[in-house]
Short mmCIF file of C-alpha atoms and ligand atoms in Angstrom, two decimals:
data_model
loop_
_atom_site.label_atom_id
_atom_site.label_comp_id
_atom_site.label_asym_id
_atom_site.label_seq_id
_atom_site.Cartn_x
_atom_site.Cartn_y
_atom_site.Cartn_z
CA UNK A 1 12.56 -28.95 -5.58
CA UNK A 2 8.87 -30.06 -7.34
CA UNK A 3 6.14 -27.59 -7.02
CA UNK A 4 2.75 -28.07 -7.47
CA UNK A 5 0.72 -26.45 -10.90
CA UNK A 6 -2.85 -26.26 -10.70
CA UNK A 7 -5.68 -25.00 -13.81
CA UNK A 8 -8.56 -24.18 -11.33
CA UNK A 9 -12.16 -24.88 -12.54
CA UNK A 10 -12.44 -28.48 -13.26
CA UNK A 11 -15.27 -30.21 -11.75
CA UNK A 12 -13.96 -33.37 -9.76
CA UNK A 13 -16.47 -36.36 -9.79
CA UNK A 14 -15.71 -39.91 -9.27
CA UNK A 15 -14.17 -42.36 -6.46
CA UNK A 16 -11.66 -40.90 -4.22
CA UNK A 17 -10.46 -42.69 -0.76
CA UNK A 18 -8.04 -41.55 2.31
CA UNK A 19 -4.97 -43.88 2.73
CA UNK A 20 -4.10 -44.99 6.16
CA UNK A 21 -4.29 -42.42 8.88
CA UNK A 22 -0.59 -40.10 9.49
CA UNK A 23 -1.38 -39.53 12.79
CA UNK A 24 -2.42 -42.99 13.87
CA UNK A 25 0.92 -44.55 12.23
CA UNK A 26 3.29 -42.75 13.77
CA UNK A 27 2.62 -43.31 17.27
CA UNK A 28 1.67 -47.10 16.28
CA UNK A 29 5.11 -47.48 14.15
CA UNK A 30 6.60 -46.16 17.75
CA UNK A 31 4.42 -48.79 19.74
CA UNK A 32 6.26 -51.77 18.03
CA UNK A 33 9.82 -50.75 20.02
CA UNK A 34 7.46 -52.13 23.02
CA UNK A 35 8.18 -55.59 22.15
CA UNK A 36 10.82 -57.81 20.97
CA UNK A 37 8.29 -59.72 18.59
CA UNK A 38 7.10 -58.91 14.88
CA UNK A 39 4.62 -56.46 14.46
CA UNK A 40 3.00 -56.01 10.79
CA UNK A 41 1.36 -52.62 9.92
CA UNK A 42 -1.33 -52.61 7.22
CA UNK A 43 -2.68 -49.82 5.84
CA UNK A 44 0.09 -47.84 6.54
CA UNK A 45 0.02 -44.43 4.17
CA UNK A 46 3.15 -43.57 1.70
CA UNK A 47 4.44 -40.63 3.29
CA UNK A 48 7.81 -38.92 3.95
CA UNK A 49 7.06 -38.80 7.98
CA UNK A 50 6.30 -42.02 8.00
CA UNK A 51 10.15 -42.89 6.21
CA UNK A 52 11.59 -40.75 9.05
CA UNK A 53 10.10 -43.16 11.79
CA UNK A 54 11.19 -46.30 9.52
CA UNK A 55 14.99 -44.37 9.37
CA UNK A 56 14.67 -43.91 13.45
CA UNK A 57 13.41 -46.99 14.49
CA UNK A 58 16.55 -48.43 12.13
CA UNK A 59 18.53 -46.22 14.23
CA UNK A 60 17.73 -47.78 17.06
CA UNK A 61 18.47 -51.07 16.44
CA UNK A 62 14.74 -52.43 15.15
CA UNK A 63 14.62 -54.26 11.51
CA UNK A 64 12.43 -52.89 9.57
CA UNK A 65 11.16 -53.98 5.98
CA UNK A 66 8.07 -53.01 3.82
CA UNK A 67 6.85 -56.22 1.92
CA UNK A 68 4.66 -54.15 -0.28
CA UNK A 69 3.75 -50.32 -0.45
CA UNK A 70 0.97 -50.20 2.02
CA UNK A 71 2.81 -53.17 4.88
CA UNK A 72 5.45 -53.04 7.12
CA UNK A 73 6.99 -55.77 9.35
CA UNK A 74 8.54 -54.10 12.13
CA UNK A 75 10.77 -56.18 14.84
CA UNK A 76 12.66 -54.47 17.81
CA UNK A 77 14.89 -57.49 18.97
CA UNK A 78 17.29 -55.55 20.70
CA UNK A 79 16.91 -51.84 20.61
CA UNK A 80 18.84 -48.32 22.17
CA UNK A 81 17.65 -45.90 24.22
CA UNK A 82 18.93 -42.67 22.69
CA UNK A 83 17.48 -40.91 19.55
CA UNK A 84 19.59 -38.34 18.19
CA UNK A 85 18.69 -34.90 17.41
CA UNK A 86 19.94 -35.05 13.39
CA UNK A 87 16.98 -37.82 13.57
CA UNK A 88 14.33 -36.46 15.84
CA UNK A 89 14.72 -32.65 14.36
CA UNK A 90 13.15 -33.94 10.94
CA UNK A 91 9.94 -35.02 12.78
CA UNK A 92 7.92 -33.40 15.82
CA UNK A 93 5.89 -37.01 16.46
CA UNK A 94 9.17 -38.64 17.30
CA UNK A 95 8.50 -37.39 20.82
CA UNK A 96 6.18 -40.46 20.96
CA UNK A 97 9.13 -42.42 21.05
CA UNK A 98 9.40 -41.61 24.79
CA UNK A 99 7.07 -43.28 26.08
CA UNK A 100 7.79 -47.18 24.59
CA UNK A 101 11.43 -46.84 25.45
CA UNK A 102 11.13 -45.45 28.89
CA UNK A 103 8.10 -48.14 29.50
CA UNK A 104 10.45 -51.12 27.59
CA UNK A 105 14.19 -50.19 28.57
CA UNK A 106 13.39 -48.15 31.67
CA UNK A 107 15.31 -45.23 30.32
CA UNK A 108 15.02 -43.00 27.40
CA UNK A 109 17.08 -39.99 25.82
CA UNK A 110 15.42 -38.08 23.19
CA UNK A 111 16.51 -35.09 21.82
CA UNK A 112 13.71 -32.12 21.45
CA UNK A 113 11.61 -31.92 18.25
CA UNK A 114 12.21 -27.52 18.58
CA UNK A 115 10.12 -24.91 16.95
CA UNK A 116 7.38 -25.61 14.48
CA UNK A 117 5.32 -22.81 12.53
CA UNK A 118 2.19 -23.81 13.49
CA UNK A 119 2.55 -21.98 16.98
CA UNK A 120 4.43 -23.07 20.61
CA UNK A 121 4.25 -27.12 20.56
CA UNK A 122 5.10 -27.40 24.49
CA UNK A 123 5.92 -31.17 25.81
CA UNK A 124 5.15 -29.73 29.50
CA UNK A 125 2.52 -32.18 29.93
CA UNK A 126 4.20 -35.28 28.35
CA UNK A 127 6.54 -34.86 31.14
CA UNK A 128 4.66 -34.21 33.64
CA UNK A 129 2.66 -37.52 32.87
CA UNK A 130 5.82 -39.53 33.04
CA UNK A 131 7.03 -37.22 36.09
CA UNK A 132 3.34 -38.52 37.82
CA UNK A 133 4.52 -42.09 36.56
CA UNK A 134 7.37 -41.79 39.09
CA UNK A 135 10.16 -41.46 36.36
CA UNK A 136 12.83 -38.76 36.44
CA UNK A 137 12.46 -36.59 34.04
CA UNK A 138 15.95 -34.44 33.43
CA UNK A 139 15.94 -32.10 30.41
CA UNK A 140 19.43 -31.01 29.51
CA UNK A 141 21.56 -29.67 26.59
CA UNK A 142 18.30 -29.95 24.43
CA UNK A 143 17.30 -33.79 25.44
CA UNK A 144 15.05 -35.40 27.57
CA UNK A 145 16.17 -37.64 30.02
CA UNK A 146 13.96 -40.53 31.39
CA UNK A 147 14.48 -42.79 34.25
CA UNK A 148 11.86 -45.50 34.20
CA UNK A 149 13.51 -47.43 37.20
CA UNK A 150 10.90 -46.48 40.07
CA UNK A 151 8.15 -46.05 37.55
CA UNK A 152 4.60 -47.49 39.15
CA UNK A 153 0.87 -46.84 37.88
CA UNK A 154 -0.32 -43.30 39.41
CA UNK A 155 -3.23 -41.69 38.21
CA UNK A 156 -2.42 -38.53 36.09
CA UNK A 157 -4.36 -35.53 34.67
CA UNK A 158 -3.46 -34.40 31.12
CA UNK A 159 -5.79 -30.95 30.66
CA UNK A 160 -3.84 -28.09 29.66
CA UNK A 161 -5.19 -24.93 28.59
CA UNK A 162 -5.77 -26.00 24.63
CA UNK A 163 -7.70 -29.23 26.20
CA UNK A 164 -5.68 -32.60 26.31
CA UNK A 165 -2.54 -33.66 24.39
CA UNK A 166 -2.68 -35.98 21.99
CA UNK A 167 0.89 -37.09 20.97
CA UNK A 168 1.09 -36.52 25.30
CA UNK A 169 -1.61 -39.64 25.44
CA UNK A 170 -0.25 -41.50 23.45
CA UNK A 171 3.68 -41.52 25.11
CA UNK A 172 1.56 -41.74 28.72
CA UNK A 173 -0.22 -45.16 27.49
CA UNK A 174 2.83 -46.89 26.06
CA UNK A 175 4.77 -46.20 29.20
CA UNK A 176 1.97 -47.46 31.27
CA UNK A 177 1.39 -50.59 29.46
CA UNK A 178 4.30 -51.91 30.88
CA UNK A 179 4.89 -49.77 34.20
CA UNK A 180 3.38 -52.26 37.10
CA UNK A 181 0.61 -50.89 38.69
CA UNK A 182 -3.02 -49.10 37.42
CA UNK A 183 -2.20 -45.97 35.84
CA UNK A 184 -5.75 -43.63 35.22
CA UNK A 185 -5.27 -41.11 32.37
CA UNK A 186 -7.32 -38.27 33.45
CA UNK A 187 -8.34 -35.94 30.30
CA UNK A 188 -6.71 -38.48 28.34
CA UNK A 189 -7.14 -37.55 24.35
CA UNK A 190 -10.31 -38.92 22.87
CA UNK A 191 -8.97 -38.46 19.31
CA UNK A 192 -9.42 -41.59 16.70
CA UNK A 193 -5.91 -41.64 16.43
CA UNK A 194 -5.81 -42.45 20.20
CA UNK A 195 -8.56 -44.98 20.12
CA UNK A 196 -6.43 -46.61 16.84
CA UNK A 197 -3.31 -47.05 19.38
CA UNK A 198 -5.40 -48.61 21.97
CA UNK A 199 -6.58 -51.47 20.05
CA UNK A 200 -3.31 -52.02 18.89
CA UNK A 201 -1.71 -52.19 22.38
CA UNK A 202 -4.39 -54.37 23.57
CA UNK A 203 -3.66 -56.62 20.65
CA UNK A 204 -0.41 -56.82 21.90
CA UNK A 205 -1.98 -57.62 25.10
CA UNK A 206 -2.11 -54.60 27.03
CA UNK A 207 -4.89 -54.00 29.63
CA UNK A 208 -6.70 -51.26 28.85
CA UNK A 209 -10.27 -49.43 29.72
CA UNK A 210 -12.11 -46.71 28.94
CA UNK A 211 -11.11 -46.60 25.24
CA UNK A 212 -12.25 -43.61 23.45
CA UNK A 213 -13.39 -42.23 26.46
CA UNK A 214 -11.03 -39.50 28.46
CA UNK A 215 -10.68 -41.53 31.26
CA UNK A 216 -8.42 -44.32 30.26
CA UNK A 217 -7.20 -46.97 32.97
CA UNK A 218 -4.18 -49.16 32.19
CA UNK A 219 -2.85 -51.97 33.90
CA UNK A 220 0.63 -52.25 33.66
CA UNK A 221 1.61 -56.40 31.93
CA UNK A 222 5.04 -57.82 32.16
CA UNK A 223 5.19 -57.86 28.37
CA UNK A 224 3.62 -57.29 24.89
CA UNK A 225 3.52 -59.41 22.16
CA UNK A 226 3.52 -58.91 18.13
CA UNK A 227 0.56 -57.76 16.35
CA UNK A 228 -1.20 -57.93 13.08
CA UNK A 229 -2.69 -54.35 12.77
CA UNK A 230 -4.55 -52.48 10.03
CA UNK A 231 -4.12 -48.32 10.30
CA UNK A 232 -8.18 -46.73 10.38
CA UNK A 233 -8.12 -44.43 7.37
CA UNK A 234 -6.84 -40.75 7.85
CA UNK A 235 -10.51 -38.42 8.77
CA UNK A 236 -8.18 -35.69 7.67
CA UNK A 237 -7.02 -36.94 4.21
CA UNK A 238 -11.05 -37.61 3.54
CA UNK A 239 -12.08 -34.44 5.10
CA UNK A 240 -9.76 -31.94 2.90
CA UNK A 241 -11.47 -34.16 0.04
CA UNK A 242 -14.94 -33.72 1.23
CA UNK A 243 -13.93 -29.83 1.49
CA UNK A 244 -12.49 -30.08 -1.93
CA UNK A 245 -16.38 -32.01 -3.04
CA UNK A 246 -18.12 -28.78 -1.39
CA UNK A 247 -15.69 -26.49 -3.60
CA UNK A 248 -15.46 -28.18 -6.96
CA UNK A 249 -17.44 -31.55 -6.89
CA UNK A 250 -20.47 -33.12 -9.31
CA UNK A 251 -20.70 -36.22 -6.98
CA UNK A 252 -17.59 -36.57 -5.84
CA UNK A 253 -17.08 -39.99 -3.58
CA UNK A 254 -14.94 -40.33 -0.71
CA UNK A 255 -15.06 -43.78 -0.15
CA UNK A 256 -13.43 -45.63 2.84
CA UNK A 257 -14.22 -43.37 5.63
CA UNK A 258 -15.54 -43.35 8.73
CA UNK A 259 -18.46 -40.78 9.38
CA UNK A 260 -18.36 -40.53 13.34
CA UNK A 261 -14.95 -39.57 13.11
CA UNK A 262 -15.81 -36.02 10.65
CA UNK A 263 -19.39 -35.55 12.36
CA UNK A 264 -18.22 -32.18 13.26
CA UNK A 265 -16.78 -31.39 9.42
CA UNK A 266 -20.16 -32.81 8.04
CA UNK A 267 -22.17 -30.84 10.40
CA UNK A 268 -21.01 -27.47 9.62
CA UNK A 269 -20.85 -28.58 5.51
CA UNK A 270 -24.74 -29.24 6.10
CA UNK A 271 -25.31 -25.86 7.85
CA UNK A 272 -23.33 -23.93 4.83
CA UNK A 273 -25.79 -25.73 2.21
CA UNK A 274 -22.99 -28.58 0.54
CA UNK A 275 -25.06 -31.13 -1.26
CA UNK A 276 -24.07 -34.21 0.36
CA UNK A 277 -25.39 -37.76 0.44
CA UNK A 278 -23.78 -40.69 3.13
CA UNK A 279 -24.05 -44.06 1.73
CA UNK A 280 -24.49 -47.11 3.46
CA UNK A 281 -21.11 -48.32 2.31
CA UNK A 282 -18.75 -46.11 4.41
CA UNK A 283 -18.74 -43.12 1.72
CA UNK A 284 -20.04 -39.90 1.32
CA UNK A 285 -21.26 -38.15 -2.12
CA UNK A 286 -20.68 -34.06 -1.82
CA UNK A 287 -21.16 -31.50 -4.85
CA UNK A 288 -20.83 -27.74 -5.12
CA UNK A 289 -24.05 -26.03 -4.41
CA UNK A 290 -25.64 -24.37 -7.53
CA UNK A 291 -26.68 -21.50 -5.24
CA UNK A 292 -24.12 -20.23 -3.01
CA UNK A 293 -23.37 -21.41 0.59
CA UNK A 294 -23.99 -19.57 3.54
CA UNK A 295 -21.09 -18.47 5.37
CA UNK A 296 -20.55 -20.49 8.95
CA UNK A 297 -18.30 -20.10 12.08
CA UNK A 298 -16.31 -23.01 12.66
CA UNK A 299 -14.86 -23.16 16.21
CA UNK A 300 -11.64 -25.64 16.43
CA UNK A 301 -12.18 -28.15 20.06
CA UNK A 302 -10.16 -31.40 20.49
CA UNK A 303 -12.56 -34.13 19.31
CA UNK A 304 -15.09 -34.97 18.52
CA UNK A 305 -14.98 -31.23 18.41
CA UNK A 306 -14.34 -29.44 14.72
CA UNK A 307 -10.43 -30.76 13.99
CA UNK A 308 -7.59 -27.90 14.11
CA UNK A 309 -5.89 -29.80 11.13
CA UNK A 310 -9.38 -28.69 8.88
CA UNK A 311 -9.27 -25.09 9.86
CA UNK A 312 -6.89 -24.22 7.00
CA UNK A 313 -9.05 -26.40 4.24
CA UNK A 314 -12.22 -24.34 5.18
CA UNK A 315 -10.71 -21.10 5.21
CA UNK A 316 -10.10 -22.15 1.52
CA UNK A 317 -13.59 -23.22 1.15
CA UNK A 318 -14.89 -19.83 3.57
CA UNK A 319 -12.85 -17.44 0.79
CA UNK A 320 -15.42 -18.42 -1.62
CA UNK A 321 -18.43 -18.62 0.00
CA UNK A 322 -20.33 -14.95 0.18
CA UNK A 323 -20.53 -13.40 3.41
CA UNK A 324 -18.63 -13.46 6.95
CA UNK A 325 -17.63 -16.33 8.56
CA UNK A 326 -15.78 -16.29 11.45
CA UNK A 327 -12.73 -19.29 11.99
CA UNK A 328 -11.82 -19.43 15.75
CA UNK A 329 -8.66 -21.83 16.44
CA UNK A 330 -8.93 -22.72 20.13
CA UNK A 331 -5.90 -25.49 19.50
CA UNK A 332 -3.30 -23.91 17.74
CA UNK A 333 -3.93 -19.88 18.31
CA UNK A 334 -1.12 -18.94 15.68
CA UNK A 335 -2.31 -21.60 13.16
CA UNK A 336 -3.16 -19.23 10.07
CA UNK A 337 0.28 -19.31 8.10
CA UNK A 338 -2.16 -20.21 5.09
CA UNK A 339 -3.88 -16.98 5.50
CA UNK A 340 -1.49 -14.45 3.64
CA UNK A 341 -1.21 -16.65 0.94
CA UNK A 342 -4.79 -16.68 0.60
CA UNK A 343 -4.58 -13.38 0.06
CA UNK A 344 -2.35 -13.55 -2.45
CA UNK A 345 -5.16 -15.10 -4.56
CA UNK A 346 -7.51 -12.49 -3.46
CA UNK A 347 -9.07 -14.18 -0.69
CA UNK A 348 -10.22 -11.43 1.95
CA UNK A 349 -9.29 -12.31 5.56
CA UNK A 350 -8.43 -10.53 8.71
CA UNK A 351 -6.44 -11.95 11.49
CA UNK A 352 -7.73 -10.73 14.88
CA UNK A 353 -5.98 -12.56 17.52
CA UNK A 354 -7.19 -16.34 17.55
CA UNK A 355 -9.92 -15.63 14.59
CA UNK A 356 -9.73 -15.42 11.23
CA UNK A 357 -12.78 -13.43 9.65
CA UNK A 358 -13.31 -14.25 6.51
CA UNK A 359 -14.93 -11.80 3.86
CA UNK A 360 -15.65 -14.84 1.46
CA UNK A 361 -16.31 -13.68 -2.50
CA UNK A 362 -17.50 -14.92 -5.57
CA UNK A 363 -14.11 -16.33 -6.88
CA UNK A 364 -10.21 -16.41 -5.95
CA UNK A 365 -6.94 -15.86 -8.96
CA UNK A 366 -4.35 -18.08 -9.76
CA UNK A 367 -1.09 -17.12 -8.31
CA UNK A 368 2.34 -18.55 -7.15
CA UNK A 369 1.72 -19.28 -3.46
CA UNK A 370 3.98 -20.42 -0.51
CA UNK A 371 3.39 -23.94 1.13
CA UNK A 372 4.43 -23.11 4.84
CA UNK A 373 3.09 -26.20 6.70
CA UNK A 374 1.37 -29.79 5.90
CA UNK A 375 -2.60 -28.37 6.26
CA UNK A 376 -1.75 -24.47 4.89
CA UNK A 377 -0.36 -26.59 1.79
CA UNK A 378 -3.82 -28.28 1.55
CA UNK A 379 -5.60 -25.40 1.92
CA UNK A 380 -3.92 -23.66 -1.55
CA UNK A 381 -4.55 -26.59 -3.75
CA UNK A 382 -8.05 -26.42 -2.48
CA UNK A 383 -8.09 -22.85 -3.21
CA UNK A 384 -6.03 -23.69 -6.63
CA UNK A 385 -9.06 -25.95 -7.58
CA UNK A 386 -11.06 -23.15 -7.75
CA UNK A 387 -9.34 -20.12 -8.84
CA UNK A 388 -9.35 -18.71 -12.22
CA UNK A 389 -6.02 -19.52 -13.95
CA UNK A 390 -2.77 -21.04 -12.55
CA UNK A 391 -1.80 -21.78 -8.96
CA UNK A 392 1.65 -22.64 -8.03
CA UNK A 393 2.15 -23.82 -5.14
CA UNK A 394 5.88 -23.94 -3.88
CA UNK A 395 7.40 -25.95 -0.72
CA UNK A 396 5.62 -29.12 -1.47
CA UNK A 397 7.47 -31.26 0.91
CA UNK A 398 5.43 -30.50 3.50
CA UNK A 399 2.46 -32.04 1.56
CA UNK A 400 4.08 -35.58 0.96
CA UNK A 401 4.70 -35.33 4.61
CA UNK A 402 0.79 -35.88 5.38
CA UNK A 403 -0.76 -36.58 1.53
CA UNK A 404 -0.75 -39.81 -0.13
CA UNK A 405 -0.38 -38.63 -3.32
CA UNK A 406 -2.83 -36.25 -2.87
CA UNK A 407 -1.91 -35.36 -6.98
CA UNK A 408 -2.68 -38.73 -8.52
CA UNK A 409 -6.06 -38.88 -6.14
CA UNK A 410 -7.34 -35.63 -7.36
CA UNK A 411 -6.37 -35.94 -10.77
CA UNK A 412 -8.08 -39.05 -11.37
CA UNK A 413 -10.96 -37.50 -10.36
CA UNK A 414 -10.94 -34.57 -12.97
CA UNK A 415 -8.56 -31.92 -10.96
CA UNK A 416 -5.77 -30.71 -13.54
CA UNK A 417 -2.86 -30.49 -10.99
CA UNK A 418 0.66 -31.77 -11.99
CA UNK A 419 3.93 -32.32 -9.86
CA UNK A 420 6.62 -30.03 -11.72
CA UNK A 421 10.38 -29.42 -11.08
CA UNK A 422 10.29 -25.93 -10.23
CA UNK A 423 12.63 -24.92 -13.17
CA UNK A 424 9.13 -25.57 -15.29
CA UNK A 425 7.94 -22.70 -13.45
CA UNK A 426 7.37 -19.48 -15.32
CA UNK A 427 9.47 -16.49 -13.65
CA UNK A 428 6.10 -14.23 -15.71
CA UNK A 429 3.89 -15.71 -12.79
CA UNK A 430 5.76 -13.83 -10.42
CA UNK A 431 6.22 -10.76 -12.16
CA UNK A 432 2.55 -10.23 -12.74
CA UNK A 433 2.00 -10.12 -9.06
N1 LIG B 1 0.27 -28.63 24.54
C1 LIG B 1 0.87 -28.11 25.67
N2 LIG B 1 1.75 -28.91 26.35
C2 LIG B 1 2.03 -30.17 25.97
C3 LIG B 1 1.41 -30.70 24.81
C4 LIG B 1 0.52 -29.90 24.11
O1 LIG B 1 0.64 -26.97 26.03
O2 LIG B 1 2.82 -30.85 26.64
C5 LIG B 1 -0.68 -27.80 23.79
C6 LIG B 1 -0.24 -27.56 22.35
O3 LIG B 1 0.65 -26.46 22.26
C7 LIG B 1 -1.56 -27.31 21.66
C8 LIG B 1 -2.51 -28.28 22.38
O4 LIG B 1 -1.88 -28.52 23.66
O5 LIG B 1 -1.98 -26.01 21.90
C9 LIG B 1 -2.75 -29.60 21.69
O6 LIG B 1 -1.52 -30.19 21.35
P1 LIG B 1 -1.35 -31.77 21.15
O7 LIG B 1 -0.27 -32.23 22.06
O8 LIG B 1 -2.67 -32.43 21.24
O9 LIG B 1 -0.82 -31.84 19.66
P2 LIG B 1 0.20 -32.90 19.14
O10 LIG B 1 -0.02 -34.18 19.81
O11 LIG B 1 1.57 -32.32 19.16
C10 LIG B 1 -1.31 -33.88 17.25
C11 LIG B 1 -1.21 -34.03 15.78
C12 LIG B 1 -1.38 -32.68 15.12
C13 LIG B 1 -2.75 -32.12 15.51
C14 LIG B 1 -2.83 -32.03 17.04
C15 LIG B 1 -4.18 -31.56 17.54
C16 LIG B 1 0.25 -35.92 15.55
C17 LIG B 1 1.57 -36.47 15.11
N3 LIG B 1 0.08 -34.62 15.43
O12 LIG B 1 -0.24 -33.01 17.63
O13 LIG B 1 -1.38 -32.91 13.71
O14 LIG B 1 -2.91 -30.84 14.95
O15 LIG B 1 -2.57 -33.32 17.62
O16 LIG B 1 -5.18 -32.41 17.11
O17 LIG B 1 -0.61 -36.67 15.94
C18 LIG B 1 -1.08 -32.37 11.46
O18 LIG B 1 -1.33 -33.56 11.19
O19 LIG B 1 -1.00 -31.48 10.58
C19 LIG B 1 -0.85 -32.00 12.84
C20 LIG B 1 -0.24 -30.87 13.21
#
């Protein structure tokens, strides 16, 4: 296994952009099973979730190829129904896959994603939206059964008591797309991500309205064609970087991005004090502060509400900013697996229930720390960046699940960070602990 060595205290200035959005590919590499015809996905980021949906769509009978590192041609001639748990288990967004095969092949077996350490990760609501699509919904011996047969458009409501769901939206629409009838999404998910698989379907030539807004209406078309369609850039990937600008930067440049979609990330970065500039081209300029920040309280809402997946990245930036700020995660309660390994680099934060308080301090210490999930493993190279001496950070798969080479980006821009067998690592680190 590699793990991750980081020398905190370099300043990190220059160009640095977000690859194609994680969370927008995966439910858009599911959306090609929805027709028989070539899609092409540009912009698509280098990641090992990504390669799982390639290996299941494979598995299912779709040819897939990737012409050159960013593109993939994707075309689902003749595809199965059934995606096996040795597949599915590897992945929690290969849920999405429900909804295209139950809307293309009427039927649709898919094992459950099970537990995840980011908290409870329910599909209630996914089923109940195909339920109110008139499908039978069977769950048995760990897999989902769909029966598409009878399906017609219904309205649905999709609140639950963390808001709406957004992998939940997303299987809805591509069922609808081709169920006959006018299906209304109700507290659909107004996420980017969302809005990104929206224009895609309708490029395919589904009928939809209301994009971007929670009430989507589709009208169910006979069939979809192929596509030509360009991923938005990931709001998350540039948001740990403007985080990482606000901890360590001397005009740092995240270039590529698109504002609206971290409005609630800039907004609280403005009331802390971060030095920040937005160009007209699309990019943002952020540098540390030369006084220090004023500690904020960051509230996680479904958007355009402050994202869940940028809680853990300003925790990291919260630990060193004096005073109390208080982190309140309304999506994911349980979502603070980063937190003792914060405090293994001196951070001072209590858990109370859904909050986080964070006692933020002049500086945090290198130490060997514990990746435990894709955003907690952001959060400690963040926290590596600016801690004196060496961070390790261990279990960096789940990084290259949702990173680009997050290692090459911030070490062209002046981070010293290196990808290390873990051999390389010295057993001293842990003893001094
Ligand atoms: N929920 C239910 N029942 C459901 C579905 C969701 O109770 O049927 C609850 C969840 O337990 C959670 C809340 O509703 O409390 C929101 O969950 P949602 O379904 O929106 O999450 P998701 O679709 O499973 C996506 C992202 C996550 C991101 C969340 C919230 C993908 C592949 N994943 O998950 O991304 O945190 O939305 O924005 O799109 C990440 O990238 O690190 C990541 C975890």
């Amino acid at each position: 296994m590699e793990v991750m060595r980081i020398e905190g205290g370099q300043t990190l200035s220059g160009n640095i952009s977000a690859s194609g959005a994680k969370n927008a590919a995966l439910p858009i590499f599911a959306a090609t099973l929805l027709t028989e015809e070539t899609c092409i996905l540009e912009n698509v980021p280098n990641l090992s979730d990504i390669w799982f949906m390639a290996q299941i769509l494979q598995h299912l009978g779709a040819e897939v190829e990737q012409p050159d590192p960013t593109t993939w041609k994707i075309t689902a001639g003749t595809i199965a129904h059934r995606a096996p748990y040795d597949l599915v288990r590897k992945m929690r967004a290969s849920v999405c896959l429900m909804g295209p095969l139950a809307g293309r092949l009427k039927r649709a077996e898919i094992s459950l994603p099970g537990g995840c350490v980011i908290g409870p990760r329910p599909i209630d609501m996914h089923l109940k939206g195909f339920a109110g699509l008139g499908m039978e919904v069977t769950v048995d011996k760990g897999y989902v059964f769909l029966n598409a047969e009878q399906a017609s458009g219904n309205p649905i409501f999709l609140g639950g008591r963390h808001g709406s769901t957004v992998t939940g939206t997303a299987n809805i629409l591509m069922a609808a797309v081709l169920t006959p009838g006018e299906t209304v999404i109700e507290c659909a998910a107004c996420e980017p991500e969302v809005v990104d698989l929206c224009n895609m379907l309708v490029q395919m030539g589904a009928e939809i309205f209301g994009i971007g807004s929670p009430t989507l209406t589709i009208r169910g078309v006979d069939r979809l064609g192929g596509c030509t369609y360009r991923i938005l850039p990931d709001r998350i990937e540039a948001g740990t970087y403007i985080i990482a600008g606000s901890m360590a930067g001397e005009n740092l440049t995240i270039n590529d991005i698109r504002l609206s979609d971290l409005a609630a990330l800039t907004d609280k970065l403005k009331e802390a004090g971060v030095p920040m500039q937005i160009n007209s081209d699309n990019s943002i300029t952020v540098s540390r502060s030369e006084s220090p920040l004023k500690p904020v309280d960051v509230v996680t809402h479904p958007h355009p509400g402050f994202a869940t997946d940028l809680q853990a990245q300003m925790s990291s930036l919260m630990s060193v900013t004096p005073g109390i700020s208080i982190i309140t995660e309304k999506i994911f309660p349980n979502r603070f697996m980063h937190v003792p390994e914060l405090q293994r680099m001196g951070a001072d934060i209590a858990i109370e229930g859904p909050n986080a308080i964070v006692k933020g301090q002049a500086g945090l210490s290198g130490a060997p720390v514990m990746a435990s999930d894709l955003r907690a493993s952001a959060a400690l190279i963040l926290a590596g960046l600016v801690a004196e001496g060496i961070t390790w950070v261990l279990r960096i798969y789940h990084l290259d699940r949702g990173y680009d080479k997050i290692d090459d980006k911030l070490r062209a821009v002046g981070a010293n960070i290196d990808r290390l067998p873990e051999k390389e690592m010295p057993n001293t680190q842990f003893e001094l602990k």
